[in-house]
Every structure is written in structure tokens, then in C-alpha cells.
């Protein structure tokens, strides 16, 4: 996969992509990430990327020319998804991450809250994504969030020991509680079942814990997944017990 990122602040990307899973994915050549400074795609002497809005009002608007020039330089004749990071976009979730992980290439444009010229939206961008209902100063942090969630989906990105399929949200449920050594820490033990060596029983307990945790913390997620009849009865019993 190749990801091109258009930004006014290329230095913001140096830390997060140099560590951990993304770095490993780059080293293994599962992904290449190319950061472009939008200013490099201006053609005026002052390298101007924004201007005040027609009609007046506060803030600055990203000009269309550098964005079109950059996207066209990157994609040539190819059809590549162009994604604008903006609080006005569709909400990013695990399903969106899985969808983007199927692309061979994508271009991410880091918007700014004041906005980008609407002609960029209408004639250049194929998708708009927001990472949540709050305002960030720019799309850069959002782009890093999207890249992290997408890259960890790529086969081989996680070590052999882990798989993205077991993450919270991958199943549509929150993850079950995890424990490691010591068996007793400050007097607090570990659930007996995890020490039993009975793998079927452990799997059952973990599934129940995932269901319970999701019921208590994110009941909205339960509406969107397929449960067995047995699991539905378990949750109904627990929901009734919880409301007593
Ligand atoms: Cl993608 N951009 C900005 N500026 N703010 C956001 C966002 C994106 N997603 C949530 N808030």
C-alpha cells in the first residue's frame, strides 16, 4: 500500500510514523508513506496556500490550486481515492478502517477547520472523513489516526503473536479483560478460569466478558452485530439483573 499525505505541517508526522507498528510495517515494505508539503505545489513567489474567504468572515481558506496540483502530480492518470480529513466528513470507525485497508493507494488531504475551497470537495475529493465529534486544529492528527488504524490491518503488520481480528471493535464488541504475571498483585488475584488450562472454558468466559463489557459501556454497539440466541438470552438476563 502507498499513502500520500498532503499537509501544511509535514514535521508533525515525524514522530508517530517512526515508532512501533507503523515503523515495522514500513520496514517490512507493507506500506510506504510519503509526506508532501503543500507549499511545494504553489507556483507564486510567496508560496501562498490560503486566502481569506469570499463573502467575508474570519479565518483563512485553503486555495484550490496547490491541492489540485499536488493530487495531479501524485496520481498522474491513475484513479486513486482522495480523502479529505475534515470534521464534516463521515465518522471513521473500524469498518471504515477495514475498507481503506483494501486500497492499494490513497491520498490524504489534511484540511483546516476554517476550511478548504469548496471546489476541492466537489471536483477533487472522493471521500471525506472525520475521526469524531470534536474540533481539531487541523487534519494532521486525524490523518495519523486513520493511517494507524489502516496499517495495523495489513497482513503482516502485527507480529506473528497478535492479530488485528482480536482487537476491541474488530468483532463489533469490546475486548475482554486481560491479565499477566504476577498471579497475585497487592492482594488482587486473577480470575480462576484463566489459570484452569481449559481452553474451551476460557474462550467461553472471554466471550461473556466481551458481551458484558459492551452491554455496560457501549450498548449502542450491540445493535449492530449478530449474536447467537444463547448470547442474546445471556445479555437479556444480565441487563435485567443490572437494572434491578
Ligand atoms: Cl478529520 N479534522 C479536524 N480539523 N477536526 C476533526 C477531525 C478532522 N475529525 C474530528 N475533528
Short mmCIF file of C-alpha atoms and ligand atoms in Angstrom, two decimals:
data_model
loop_
_atom_site.label_atom_id
_atom_site.label_comp_id
_atom_site.label_asym_id
_atom_site.label_seq_id
_atom_site.Cartn_x
_atom_site.Cartn_y
_atom_site.Cartn_z
CA UNK A 1 0.00 0.00 0.00
CA UNK A 2 1.09 3.55 -0.68
CA UNK A 3 -0.27 6.54 1.26
CA UNK A 4 0.45 10.12 0.19
CA UNK A 5 -0.34 12.82 2.73
CA UNK A 6 -0.77 16.49 1.78
CA UNK A 7 -0.15 18.85 4.67
CA UNK A 8 0.96 22.34 5.63
CA UNK A 9 2.84 20.85 8.60
CA UNK A 10 4.99 17.95 7.39
CA UNK A 11 7.11 17.98 10.57
CA UNK A 12 4.11 16.85 12.63
CA UNK A 13 4.41 13.40 11.06
CA UNK A 14 7.99 12.60 12.01
CA UNK A 15 7.38 11.15 15.50
CA UNK A 16 4.35 8.86 15.17
CA UNK A 17 5.44 7.09 11.97
CA UNK A 18 8.91 6.35 13.32
CA UNK A 19 7.81 4.01 16.09
CA UNK A 20 6.10 0.74 16.77
CA UNK A 21 3.67 -0.90 14.35
CA UNK A 22 3.78 1.70 11.59
CA UNK A 23 7.56 1.71 11.56
CA UNK A 24 7.62 -2.07 11.38
CA UNK A 25 5.10 -2.04 8.51
CA UNK A 26 7.27 0.49 6.65
CA UNK A 27 10.43 -1.54 7.32
CA UNK A 28 8.69 -4.67 6.01
CA UNK A 29 7.60 -2.71 2.93
CA UNK A 30 3.92 -3.36 3.61
CA UNK A 31 3.29 0.35 3.26
CA UNK A 32 5.13 3.41 2.06
CA UNK A 33 4.04 6.76 3.41
CA UNK A 34 5.02 9.91 1.53
CA UNK A 35 4.51 13.28 3.21
CA UNK A 36 4.11 16.26 0.87
CA UNK A 37 4.40 19.89 1.89
CA UNK A 38 1.52 21.70 0.18
CA UNK A 39 3.75 24.74 -0.19
CA UNK A 40 5.91 22.78 -2.62
CA UNK A 41 2.96 22.75 -5.03
CA UNK A 42 2.44 26.52 -5.15
CA UNK A 43 3.65 28.45 -8.17
CA UNK A 44 3.76 32.00 -6.81
CA UNK A 45 6.81 33.71 -5.35
CA UNK A 46 5.37 33.80 -1.82
CA UNK A 47 4.26 30.15 -1.86
CA UNK A 48 0.78 31.10 -0.69
CA UNK A 49 -1.54 28.21 0.22
CA UNK A 50 -4.52 30.04 1.75
CA UNK A 51 -6.55 33.19 1.34
CA UNK A 52 -9.47 34.99 3.01
CA UNK A 53 -13.00 33.76 2.27
CA UNK A 54 -15.13 35.37 -0.43
CA UNK A 55 -18.09 37.00 1.28
CA UNK A 56 -16.01 37.90 4.30
CA UNK A 57 -15.74 36.30 7.71
CA UNK A 58 -12.95 35.07 9.94
CA UNK A 59 -10.15 32.62 9.17
CA UNK A 60 -8.45 31.53 6.02
CA UNK A 61 -9.44 29.06 3.32
CA UNK A 62 -7.08 26.62 1.58
CA UNK A 63 -6.71 27.65 -2.05
CA UNK A 64 -7.61 25.10 -4.73
CA UNK A 65 -4.52 25.41 -6.98
CA UNK A 66 -1.88 23.78 -4.72
CA UNK A 67 -4.25 20.93 -3.77
CA UNK A 68 -5.16 20.15 -7.39
CA UNK A 69 -1.50 20.44 -8.45
CA UNK A 70 -0.35 18.08 -5.70
CA UNK A 71 -3.03 15.45 -6.29
CA UNK A 72 -2.48 15.54 -10.06
CA UNK A 73 1.30 15.25 -9.66
CA UNK A 74 0.88 12.23 -7.38
CA UNK A 75 -1.75 10.29 -9.28
CA UNK A 76 -0.95 11.06 -12.91
CA UNK A 77 -3.58 9.27 -14.99
CA UNK A 78 -4.44 6.76 -12.27
CA UNK A 79 -7.74 6.76 -10.37
CA UNK A 80 -6.78 6.88 -6.71
CA UNK A 81 -9.07 7.61 -3.74
CA UNK A 82 -8.56 11.17 -2.47
CA UNK A 83 -9.70 11.54 1.12
CA UNK A 84 -10.19 14.89 2.84
CA UNK A 85 -9.82 14.86 6.63
CA UNK A 86 -12.46 17.24 7.94
CA UNK A 87 -14.91 17.42 10.86
CA UNK A 88 -17.66 17.48 8.20
CA UNK A 89 -16.74 14.01 6.93
CA UNK A 90 -18.34 10.63 7.63
CA UNK A 91 -17.38 9.22 11.02
CA UNK A 92 -14.32 6.97 10.95
CA UNK A 93 -14.79 3.59 12.60
CA UNK A 94 -13.35 0.07 12.44
CA UNK A 95 -15.44 -0.73 9.37
CA UNK A 96 -14.06 2.32 7.56
CA UNK A 97 -10.52 1.30 8.56
CA UNK A 98 -11.09 -2.18 7.11
CA UNK A 99 -12.46 -0.66 3.92
CA UNK A 100 -9.48 1.66 3.45
CA UNK A 101 -7.11 -1.25 4.17
CA UNK A 102 -8.28 -2.86 0.91
CA UNK A 103 -6.94 0.04 -1.19
CA UNK A 104 -3.55 -0.19 -2.95
CA UNK A 105 -3.04 3.54 -2.72
CA UNK A 106 -4.75 6.61 -1.27
CA UNK A 107 -4.13 10.32 -0.95
CA UNK A 108 -5.00 12.02 2.35
CA UNK A 109 -5.54 15.78 2.43
CA UNK A 110 -5.22 17.44 5.84
CA UNK A 111 -7.89 20.12 5.93
CA UNK A 112 -8.05 23.01 8.31
CA UNK A 113 -11.05 23.95 10.34
CA UNK A 114 -11.58 27.24 8.57
CA UNK A 115 -11.98 25.08 5.54
CA UNK A 116 -10.88 24.30 2.03
CA UNK A 117 -12.25 25.87 -1.12
CA UNK A 118 -15.49 24.06 -1.91
CA UNK A 119 -14.31 23.23 -5.45
CA UNK A 120 -11.77 20.87 -3.89
CA UNK A 121 -14.64 18.96 -2.28
CA UNK A 122 -16.71 18.97 -5.44
CA UNK A 123 -14.11 18.12 -8.06
CA UNK A 124 -11.02 16.58 -6.42
CA UNK A 125 -12.02 14.65 -3.33
CA UNK A 126 -13.73 11.24 -3.44
CA UNK A 127 -14.36 10.81 0.30
CA UNK A 128 -14.42 12.94 3.46
CA UNK A 129 -13.60 11.51 6.87
CA UNK A 130 -13.92 12.83 10.44
CA UNK A 131 -12.45 10.97 13.42
CA UNK A 132 -15.05 12.16 15.93
CA UNK A 133 -17.39 14.90 17.05
CA UNK A 134 -14.87 17.39 18.35
CA UNK A 135 -12.72 20.00 16.67
CA UNK A 136 -9.02 19.56 15.97
CA UNK A 137 -6.82 22.40 14.77
CA UNK A 138 -6.11 20.58 11.54
CA UNK A 139 -6.46 17.25 9.80
CA UNK A 140 -2.91 16.11 10.62
CA UNK A 141 -3.67 14.27 13.86
CA UNK A 142 -6.76 12.78 12.20
CA UNK A 143 -4.63 11.54 9.28
CA UNK A 144 -2.25 9.86 11.74
CA UNK A 145 -5.19 8.16 13.46
CA UNK A 146 -6.52 6.91 10.12
CA UNK A 147 -3.09 5.68 8.98
CA UNK A 148 -2.51 3.81 12.24
CA UNK A 149 -5.91 2.10 12.16
CA UNK A 150 -5.49 1.15 8.48
CA UNK A 151 -1.87 -0.01 8.59
CA UNK A 152 -2.41 -2.34 11.54
CA UNK A 153 -4.99 -4.16 9.34
CA UNK A 154 -2.41 -5.01 6.66
CA UNK A 155 -1.41 -8.67 6.72
CA UNK A 156 1.96 -8.97 8.48
CA UNK A 157 1.81 -5.56 10.19
CA UNK A 158 1.27 -7.05 13.62
CA UNK A 159 3.80 -9.59 14.86
CA UNK A 160 3.06 -13.28 14.49
CA UNK A 161 1.93 -13.19 18.12
CA UNK A 162 -1.01 -10.86 17.52
CA UNK A 163 -3.82 -10.44 15.08
CA UNK A 164 -6.00 -7.47 14.28
CA UNK A 165 -9.01 -9.79 14.43
CA UNK A 166 -8.81 -9.86 18.23
CA UNK A 167 -8.79 -6.11 18.76
CA UNK A 168 -11.62 -4.34 20.51
CA UNK A 169 -14.19 -3.45 17.83
CA UNK A 170 -12.90 -5.98 15.26
CA UNK A 171 -15.67 -8.35 16.38
CA UNK A 172 -18.01 -5.42 16.99
CA UNK A 173 -17.55 -5.99 20.74
CA UNK A 174 -15.17 -4.50 23.27
CA UNK A 175 -12.24 -6.64 24.31
CA UNK A 176 -12.32 -8.97 27.32
CA UNK A 177 -10.15 -8.26 30.42
CA UNK A 178 -6.50 -9.33 30.19
CA UNK A 179 -4.12 -10.34 32.97
CA UNK A 180 -0.43 -11.22 33.15
CA UNK A 181 2.02 -12.15 35.89
CA UNK A 182 2.19 -11.86 38.87
CA UNK A 183 -0.71 -14.11 39.75
CA UNK A 184 -1.33 -12.04 42.89
CA UNK A 185 -0.51 -8.32 42.83
CA UNK A 186 -1.06 -6.31 46.04
CA UNK A 187 -3.50 -8.95 47.13
CA UNK A 188 -5.55 -8.84 43.91
CA UNK A 189 -5.76 -12.17 42.12
CA UNK A 190 -6.50 -13.31 38.61
CA UNK A 191 -9.82 -14.95 37.61
CA UNK A 192 -9.52 -18.67 38.40
CA UNK A 193 -10.77 -19.75 34.97
CA UNK A 194 -7.70 -18.22 33.26
CA UNK A 195 -5.43 -20.50 35.32
CA UNK A 196 -7.50 -23.62 34.60
CA UNK A 197 -5.85 -24.61 31.33
CA UNK A 198 -9.33 -25.40 30.00
CA UNK A 199 -9.26 -23.59 26.65
CA UNK A 200 -12.93 -24.07 25.81
CA UNK A 201 -13.93 -22.69 29.18
CA UNK A 202 -11.53 -19.75 28.81
CA UNK A 203 -12.90 -18.92 25.36
CA UNK A 204 -16.46 -19.01 26.74
CA UNK A 205 -15.53 -16.75 29.69
CA UNK A 206 -13.81 -14.25 27.40
CA UNK A 207 -16.78 -14.07 25.05
CA UNK A 208 -19.11 -13.47 28.03
CA UNK A 209 -16.81 -10.78 29.39
CA UNK A 210 -16.74 -9.06 25.99
CA UNK A 211 -20.53 -9.16 25.83
CA UNK A 212 -20.90 -7.84 29.40
CA UNK A 213 -18.37 -5.06 28.96
CA UNK A 214 -20.06 -3.97 25.73
CA UNK A 215 -23.50 -4.09 27.38
CA UNK A 216 -22.33 -1.88 30.24
CA UNK A 217 -20.12 0.57 28.37
CA UNK A 218 -21.29 0.66 24.75
CA UNK A 219 -24.79 -0.82 24.46
CA UNK A 220 -25.12 1.03 21.13
CA UNK A 221 -22.62 -1.43 19.60
CA UNK A 222 -24.81 -4.44 20.40
CA UNK A 223 -27.48 -3.33 17.95
CA UNK A 224 -25.06 -3.66 15.05
CA UNK A 225 -23.78 -7.22 15.49
CA UNK A 226 -25.10 -10.73 15.06
CA UNK A 227 -25.42 -12.67 18.30
CA UNK A 228 -26.46 -16.27 18.82
CA UNK A 229 -29.78 -16.89 20.58
CA UNK A 230 -27.82 -18.10 23.57
CA UNK A 231 -25.83 -14.88 23.69
CA UNK A 232 -29.00 -12.81 23.40
CA UNK A 233 -30.55 -14.67 26.34
CA UNK A 234 -27.37 -14.19 28.37
CA UNK A 235 -27.42 -10.43 27.74
CA UNK A 236 -31.15 -10.11 28.47
CA UNK A 237 -30.60 -11.86 31.80
CA UNK A 238 -27.66 -9.59 32.61
CA UNK A 239 -29.47 -6.43 31.51
CA UNK A 240 -32.41 -7.36 33.74
CA UNK A 241 -30.07 -8.09 36.67
CA UNK A 242 -28.27 -4.80 36.12
CA UNK A 243 -31.45 -2.74 36.21
CA UNK A 244 -32.63 -4.29 39.46
CL1 LIG B 1 -10.62 14.94 10.26
N1 LIG B 1 -10.22 17.39 11.18
C1 LIG B 1 -10.38 18.35 12.09
N2 LIG B 1 -9.84 19.54 11.89
N3 LIG B 1 -11.06 18.17 13.23
C2 LIG B 1 -11.60 16.97 13.42
C3 LIG B 1 -11.46 15.92 12.51
C4 LIG B 1 -10.77 16.17 11.38
N4 LIG B 1 -12.12 14.85 12.98
C5 LIG B 1 -12.62 15.24 14.15
N5 LIG B 1 -12.32 16.51 14.42
#
